[in-house]
PDB file of C-alpha atoms in Angstrom:
ATOM      1  CA  MET A   1      -0.527 -13.333 -33.713  1.00 54.00           C
ATOM      2  CA  PHE A   2       2.878 -12.271 -33.176  1.00 59.00           C
ATOM      3  CA  HIS A   3       4.049 -12.468 -29.633  1.00 59.00           C
ATOM      4  CA  SER A   4       6.424 -10.026 -28.229  1.00 57.00           C
ATOM      5  CA  PHE A   5       9.545 -11.268 -26.519  1.00 56.00           C
ATOM      6  CA  ASN A   6       9.720  -8.262 -24.271  1.00 58.00           C
ATOM      7  CA  TYR A   7       9.121 -10.380 -21.187  1.00 55.00           C
ATOM      8  CA  LEU A   8      12.665 -11.789 -21.561  1.00 56.00           C
ATOM      9  CA  LYS A   9      14.160  -8.356 -21.281  1.00 60.00           C
ATOM     10  CA  ASN A  10      12.543  -7.801 -17.920  1.00 59.00           C
ATOM     11  CA  GLU A  11      13.959 -11.017 -16.408  1.00 66.00           C
ATOM     12  CA  LYS A  12      17.032 -10.703 -14.228  1.00 76.00           C
ATOM     13  CA  GLY A  13      19.746 -13.284 -14.982  1.00 81.00           C
ATOM     14  CA  TYR A  14      22.642 -14.111 -17.235  1.00 83.00           C
ATOM     15  CA  THR A  15      22.740 -15.234 -20.792  1.00 87.00           C
ATOM     16  CA  LEU A  16      24.478 -18.457 -21.805  1.00 88.00           C
ATOM     17  CA  VAL A  17      27.352 -16.497 -23.355  1.00 90.00           C
ATOM     18  CA  GLU A  18      27.927 -14.569 -20.134  1.00 88.00           C
ATOM     19  CA  VAL A  19      27.933 -17.764 -18.053  1.00 90.00           C
ATOM     20  CA  LEU A  20      30.381 -19.484 -20.409  1.00 92.00           C
ATOM     21  CA  SER A  21      32.645 -16.425 -20.440  1.00 92.00           C
ATOM     22  CA  ALA A  22      32.657 -16.283 -16.630  1.00 92.00           C
ATOM     23  CA  LEU A  23      33.463 -20.013 -16.433  1.00 94.00           C
ATOM     24  CA  ALA A  24      36.312 -19.625 -18.906  1.00 95.00           C
ATOM     25  CA  VAL A  25      37.837 -16.724 -16.967  1.00 94.00           C
ATOM     26  CA  ALA A  26      37.428 -18.572 -13.653  1.00 94.00           C
ATOM     27  CA  SER A  27      39.034 -21.703 -15.138  1.00 95.00           C
ATOM     28  CA  ILE A  28      42.020 -19.686 -16.354  1.00 96.00           C
ATOM     29  CA  VAL A  29      42.450 -18.009 -12.949  1.00 94.00           C
ATOM     30  CA  VAL A  30      42.200 -21.320 -11.030  1.00 95.00           C
ATOM     31  CA  THR A  31      44.561 -23.109 -13.459  1.00 95.00           C
ATOM     32  CA  THR A  32      47.114 -20.312 -13.207  1.00 95.00           C
ATOM     33  CA  ALA A  33      46.902 -20.271  -9.406  1.00 94.00           C
ATOM     34  CA  MET A  34      47.313 -24.078  -9.216  1.00 96.00           C
ATOM     35  CA  SER A  35      50.248 -23.933 -11.629  1.00 95.00           C
ATOM     36  CA  LEU A  36      51.963 -21.257  -9.511  1.00 95.00           C
ATOM     37  CA  PHE A  37      51.332 -23.261  -6.342  1.00 94.00           C
ATOM     38  CA  ILE A  38      52.721 -26.466  -7.842  1.00 95.00           C
ATOM     39  CA  ASN A  39      55.751 -24.622  -9.221  1.00 94.00           C
ATOM     40  CA  ALA A  40      56.419 -22.960  -5.837  1.00 94.00           C
ATOM     41  CA  PHE A  41      56.123 -26.328  -4.068  1.00 93.00           C
ATOM     42  CA  SER A  42      58.484 -27.969  -6.564  1.00 90.00           C
ATOM     43  CA  THR A  43      61.014 -25.174  -6.130  1.00 90.00           C
ATOM     44  CA  GLN A  44      60.771 -25.462  -2.333  1.00 93.00           C
ATOM     45  CA  VAL A  45      61.467 -29.205  -2.519  1.00 89.00           C
ATOM     46  CA  LYS A  46      64.586 -28.558  -4.619  1.00 89.00           C
ATOM     47  CA  VAL A  47      65.792 -25.872  -2.220  1.00 90.00           C
ATOM     48  CA  VAL A  48      65.355 -28.213   0.747  1.00 90.00           C
ATOM     49  CA  GLN A  49      67.229 -31.002  -1.087  1.00 89.00           C
ATOM     50  CA  ARG A  50      70.132 -28.676  -1.915  1.00 90.00           C
ATOM     51  CA  ASN A  51      70.189 -27.461   1.678  1.00 91.00           C
ATOM     52  CA  ASP A  52      70.288 -31.067   2.941  1.00 90.00           C
ATOM     53  CA  ILE A  53      73.279 -31.825   0.713  1.00 92.00           C
ATOM     54  CA  ILE A  54      75.122 -28.660   1.684  1.00 92.00           C
ATOM     55  CA  LEU A  55      74.599 -29.222   5.426  1.00 93.00           C
ATOM     56  CA  GLU A  56      75.643 -32.852   5.261  1.00 93.00           C
ATOM     57  CA  LEU A  57      78.692 -32.239   3.087  1.00 93.00           C
ATOM     58  CA  ASN A  58      79.723 -29.296   5.264  1.00 93.00           C
ATOM     59  CA  TYR A  59      79.666 -31.545   8.334  1.00 94.00           C
ATOM     60  CA  LEU A  60      81.518 -34.294   6.450  1.00 95.00           C
ATOM     61  CA  ILE A  61      84.267 -31.959   5.222  1.00 94.00           C
ATOM     62  CA  ASN A  62      84.729 -30.456   8.696  1.00 94.00           C
ATOM     63  CA  TYR A  63      84.880 -33.896  10.313  1.00 95.00           C
ATOM     64  CA  MET A  64      87.330 -35.292   7.784  1.00 94.00           C
ATOM     65  CA  SER A  65      89.494 -32.133   7.853  1.00 93.00           C
ATOM     66  CA  ARG A  66      89.729 -32.245  11.636  1.00 93.00           C
ATOM     67  CA  ASN A  67      90.859 -35.870  11.561  1.00 92.00           C
ATOM     68  CA  LEU A  68      93.295 -35.382   8.647  1.00 89.00           C
ATOM     69  CA  ARG A  69      94.923 -32.404  10.387  1.00 89.00           C
ATOM     70  CA  MET A  70      95.707 -34.565  13.412  1.00 89.00           C
ATOM     71  CA  ALA A  71      97.440 -37.320  11.402  1.00 84.00           C
ATOM     72  CA  GLN A  72     100.726 -38.641  12.771  1.00 83.00           C
ATOM     73  CA  TYR A  73     103.709 -40.082  10.918  1.00 79.00           C
ATOM     74  CA  ASP A  74     103.425 -43.797  10.302  1.00 76.00           C
ATOM     75  CA  GLU A  75     106.897 -44.986  11.250  1.00 78.00           C
ATOM     76  CA  SER A  76     105.933 -48.674  11.195  1.00 76.00           C
ATOM     77  CA  GLY A  77     104.054 -48.650   7.883  1.00 74.00           C
ATOM     78  CA  GLU A  78     100.932 -50.306   9.304  1.00 77.00           C
ATOM     79  CA  CYS A  79      98.711 -47.792   7.464  1.00 77.00           C
ATOM     80  CA  GLY A  80     100.632 -47.950   4.203  1.00 72.00           C
ATOM     81  CA  LYS A  81     104.158 -46.706   3.547  1.00 70.00           C
ATOM     82  CA  VAL A  82     106.833 -46.377   6.208  1.00 69.00           C
ATOM     83  CA  ASP A  83     107.618 -42.757   7.252  1.00 67.00           C
ATOM     84  CA  SER A  84     104.591 -41.333   5.528  1.00 71.00           C
ATOM     85  CA  ASN A  85     101.678 -39.517   7.079  1.00 70.00           C
ATOM     86  CA  TYR A  86      98.994 -39.990   4.415  1.00 73.00           C
ATOM     87  CA  ASN A  87      98.547 -43.017   2.172  1.00 73.00           C
ATOM     88  CA  GLN A  88      96.149 -44.020  -0.562  1.00 67.00           C
ATOM     89  CA  VAL A  89      96.899 -47.662   0.108  1.00 66.00           C
ATOM     90  CA  LYS A  90      96.432 -49.627   3.288  1.00 66.00           C
ATOM     91  CA  ASN A  91      98.692 -52.650   3.511  1.00 53.00           C
ATOM     92  CA  SER A  92      98.208 -54.477   0.183  1.00 49.00           C
ATOM     93  CA  MET A  93      95.116 -52.655  -1.044  1.00 55.00           C
ATOM     94  CA  VAL A  94      95.046 -51.214  -4.543  1.00 54.00           C
ATOM     95  CA  ASN A  95      96.162 -47.581  -4.785  1.00 53.00           C
ATOM     96  CA  THR A  96      93.151 -45.458  -5.726  1.00 74.00           C
ATOM     97  CA  GLU A  97      92.268 -41.797  -5.493  1.00 76.00           C
ATOM     98  CA  ASN A  98      88.996 -42.454  -3.656  1.00 84.00           C
ATOM     99  CA  GLN A  99      90.542 -43.409  -0.316  1.00 87.00           C
ATOM    100  CA  ILE A 100      93.044 -42.122   2.216  1.00 88.00           C
ATOM    101  CA  TYR A 101      94.595 -43.789   5.266  1.00 86.00           C
ATOM    102  CA  PHE A 102      96.652 -42.300   8.097  1.00 85.00           C
ATOM    103  CA  LYS A 103      97.691 -42.904  11.669  1.00 86.00           C
ATOM    104  CA  ASN A 104      95.350 -40.906  13.881  1.00 87.00           C
ATOM    105  CA  GLN A 105      96.183 -39.136  17.154  1.00 87.00           C
ATOM    106  CA  GLU A 106      95.406 -42.300  19.158  1.00 88.00           C
ATOM    107  CA  GLY A 107      97.922 -44.273  17.067  1.00 86.00           C
ATOM    108  CA  ASN A 108      95.267 -46.275  15.197  1.00 88.00           C
ATOM    109  CA  CYS A 109      95.092 -46.658  11.445  1.00 88.00           C
ATOM    110  CA  GLN A 110      92.160 -44.551  10.229  1.00 90.00           C
ATOM    111  CA  GLY A 111      90.833 -44.069   6.732  1.00 90.00           C
ATOM    112  CA  PHE A 112      88.097 -42.573   4.614  1.00 92.00           C
ATOM    113  CA  TYR A 113      86.936 -44.241   1.414  1.00 91.00           C
ATOM    114  CA  LEU A 114      84.141 -44.239  -1.148  1.00 91.00           C
ATOM    115  CA  ASP A 115      82.189 -47.423  -1.750  1.00 90.00           C
ATOM    116  CA  ASN A 116      79.058 -47.584  -3.886  1.00 91.00           C
ATOM    117  CA  GLY A 117      78.084 -43.913  -3.457  1.00 93.00           C
ATOM    118  CA  VAL A 118      78.755 -43.845   0.306  1.00 94.00           C
ATOM    119  CA  ILE A 119      81.733 -42.427   2.191  1.00 94.00           C
ATOM    120  CA  TYR A 120      82.875 -44.638   5.051  1.00 94.00           C
ATOM    121  CA  GLN A 121      85.320 -44.200   7.888  1.00 94.00           C
ATOM    122  CA  GLU A 122      87.449 -47.142   8.930  1.00 91.00           C
ATOM    123  CA  ILE A 123      89.383 -47.258  12.193  1.00 91.00           C
ATOM    124  CA  ASP A 124      91.671 -50.248  12.697  1.00 87.00           C
ATOM    125  CA  GLN A 125      92.400 -50.649  16.406  1.00 82.00           C
ATOM    126  CA  GLY A 126      94.580 -53.711  16.000  1.00 78.00           C
ATOM    127  CA  ASP A 127      92.249 -56.466  17.168  1.00 84.00           C
ATOM    128  CA  THR A 128      89.049 -54.802  15.931  1.00 86.00           C
ATOM    129  CA  THR A 129      88.106 -52.715  12.920  1.00 86.00           C
ATOM    130  CA  GLU A 130      85.270 -50.245  13.123  1.00 91.00           C
ATOM    131  CA  ILE A 131      83.567 -49.174   9.916  1.00 91.00           C
ATOM    132  CA  LEU A 132      81.148 -46.260  10.095  1.00 94.00           C
ATOM    133  CA  ARG A 133      78.967 -44.820   7.361  1.00 95.00           C
ATOM    134  CA  LEU A 134      79.499 -41.038   7.168  1.00 95.00           C
ATOM    135  CA  THR A 135      76.896 -40.082   4.528  1.00 94.00           C
ATOM    136  CA  SER A 136      73.164 -40.612   4.892  1.00 93.00           C
ATOM    137  CA  GLU A 137      70.847 -42.618   2.662  1.00 94.00           C
ATOM    138  CA  LEU A 138      69.577 -39.365   1.111  1.00 92.00           C
ATOM    139  CA  ILE A 139      72.928 -38.466  -0.450  1.00 94.00           C
ATOM    140  CA  TYR A 140      74.703 -40.251  -3.301  1.00 95.00           C
ATOM    141  CA  VAL A 141      78.420 -39.422  -3.505  1.00 95.00           C
ATOM    142  CA  LYS A 142      79.397 -39.515  -7.154  1.00 94.00           C
ATOM    143  CA  THR A 143      83.055 -38.575  -6.619  1.00 92.00           C
ATOM    144  CA  PHE A 144      85.463 -38.688  -3.706  1.00 93.00           C
ATOM    145  CA  LYS A 145      88.946 -37.871  -4.900  1.00 91.00           C
ATOM    146  CA  VAL A 146      92.019 -37.475  -2.691  1.00 87.00           C
ATOM    147  CA  VAL A 147      95.231 -35.968  -4.041  1.00 84.00           C
ATOM    148  CA  ASP A 148      98.637 -34.854  -2.792  1.00 78.00           C
ATOM    149  CA  PRO A 149      98.854 -31.446  -4.473  1.00 70.00           C
ATOM    150  CA  ILE A 150     102.541 -30.785  -3.824  1.00 62.00           C
ATOM    151  CA  SER A 151     103.960 -34.307  -3.281  1.00 72.00           C
ATOM    152  CA  SER A 152     104.315 -33.701   0.452  1.00 68.00           C
ATOM    153  CA  TRP A 153     103.261 -36.951   2.082  1.00 68.00           C
ATOM    154  CA  GLU A 154     106.768 -38.371   2.614  1.00 72.00           C
ATOM    155  CA  ARG A 155     108.685 -37.510   5.760  1.00 70.00           C
ATOM    156  CA  GLY A 156     111.737 -35.296   5.410  1.00 70.00           C
ATOM    157  CA  ASP A 157     110.853 -33.862   2.003  1.00 72.00           C
ATOM    158  CA  GLY A 158     110.917 -30.319   3.383  1.00 73.00           C
ATOM    159  CA  LYS A 159     107.240 -29.752   2.598  1.00 78.00           C
ATOM    160  CA  GLN A 160     104.409 -29.458   5.059  1.00 79.00           C
ATOM    161  CA  PRO A 161     102.083 -32.457   4.411  1.00 83.00           C
ATOM    162  CA  ARG A 162      98.921 -31.421   2.628  1.00 83.00           C
ATOM    163  CA  VAL A 163      95.802 -33.253   1.414  1.00 86.00           C
ATOM    164  CA  THR A 164      93.265 -31.998  -1.118  1.00 89.00           C
ATOM    165  CA  PHE A 165      89.971 -33.815  -1.381  1.00 91.00           C
ATOM    166  CA  ILE A 166      87.036 -33.282  -3.683  1.00 93.00           C
ATOM    167  CA  ILE A 167      83.490 -34.500  -3.009  1.00 94.00           C
ATOM    168  CA  GLU A 168      80.741 -34.413  -5.609  1.00 95.00           C
ATOM    169  CA  ALA A 169      77.267 -35.537  -4.513  1.00 95.00           C
ATOM    170  CA  TYR A 170      73.561 -35.256  -5.268  1.00 94.00           C
ATOM    171  CA  HIS A 171      70.255 -35.896  -3.497  1.00 92.00           C
ATOM    172  CA  ILE A 172      68.861 -39.321  -4.420  1.00 92.00           C
ATOM    173  CA  SER A 173      65.333 -38.009  -4.985  1.00 89.00           C
ATOM    174  CA  ASP A 174      66.506 -35.335  -7.449  1.00 86.00           C
ATOM    175  CA  PRO A 175      65.395 -36.565 -10.894  1.00 84.00           C
ATOM    176  CA  ASP A 176      67.943 -34.267 -12.592  1.00 86.00           C
ATOM    177  CA  LYS A 177      70.794 -35.546 -10.370  1.00 89.00           C
ATOM    178  CA  LYS A 178      72.292 -32.054 -10.100  1.00 90.00           C
ATOM    179  CA  THR A 179      75.512 -32.372  -8.162  1.00 92.00           C
ATOM    180  CA  ILE A 180      77.217 -30.141  -5.664  1.00 92.00           C
ATOM    181  CA  LYS A 181      80.987 -30.229  -5.846  1.00 94.00           C
ATOM    182  CA  LEU A 182      83.132 -29.192  -2.854  1.00 92.00           C
ATOM    183  CA  GLN A 183      86.893 -29.103  -2.525  1.00 92.00           C
ATOM    184  CA  THR A 184      89.162 -28.365   0.401  1.00 92.00           C
ATOM    185  CA  THR A 185      92.833 -28.580   1.211  1.00 90.00           C
ATOM    186  CA  VAL A 186      94.090 -29.501   4.664  1.00 90.00           C
ATOM    187  CA  SER A 187      97.616 -29.394   6.047  1.00 85.00           C
ATOM    188  CA  GLN A 188      98.870 -31.528   8.887  1.00 82.00           C
ATOM    189  CA  ALA A 189      98.888 -29.736  12.259  1.00 79.00           C
ATOM    190  CA  SER A 190     102.265 -31.059  13.405  1.00 75.00           C
ATOM    191  CA  ILE A 191     105.282 -29.460  11.732  1.00 74.00           C
ATOM    192  CA  ASP A 192     107.167 -31.590   9.205  1.00 67.00           C
ATOM    193  CA  ALA A 193     110.570 -31.484  10.819  1.00 58.00           C
ATOM    194  CA  GLU A 194     113.239 -34.136  10.774  1.00 56.00           C
TER     195      GLU A 194
END
């Protein structure tokens, strides 16, 4: 009364071990593919963020450089010191390295300064003062430093006026807060002659 199990050998199908093995391999392939996709997406987001910062800071540096090159001598001292072309103080403000004021080509007192992670432009037209935000909400400016590299801001010192400024910023949605640091030096367009 022994029955033969030969009828199982004639059936077409898969054993439990084969099915589990196939599921394991498929799971590994799908998990790897998803991991690669997520990693590629994450990398793309970081690249776009870095590109946003670079484009915005490039525009900002070009805009500020253009304005700083056109600075005029401040003979009256309304933007800071008398007979100076660039100042880190405006009237009685505290002297800091994160701001610069100058008389622009229209004769108005103009300045750039850092306040709470944002770079602003201020133009004092006498009876009105216009303040304009120059960086977007997506960028946090960690550092804005302005220096006189060769002590050339005074009139008649025999040196062509020069400004060096450094900007360090990061994208606000970057959890690592990786910064991009840019520096440029600009000289005044008009010749320093007395």
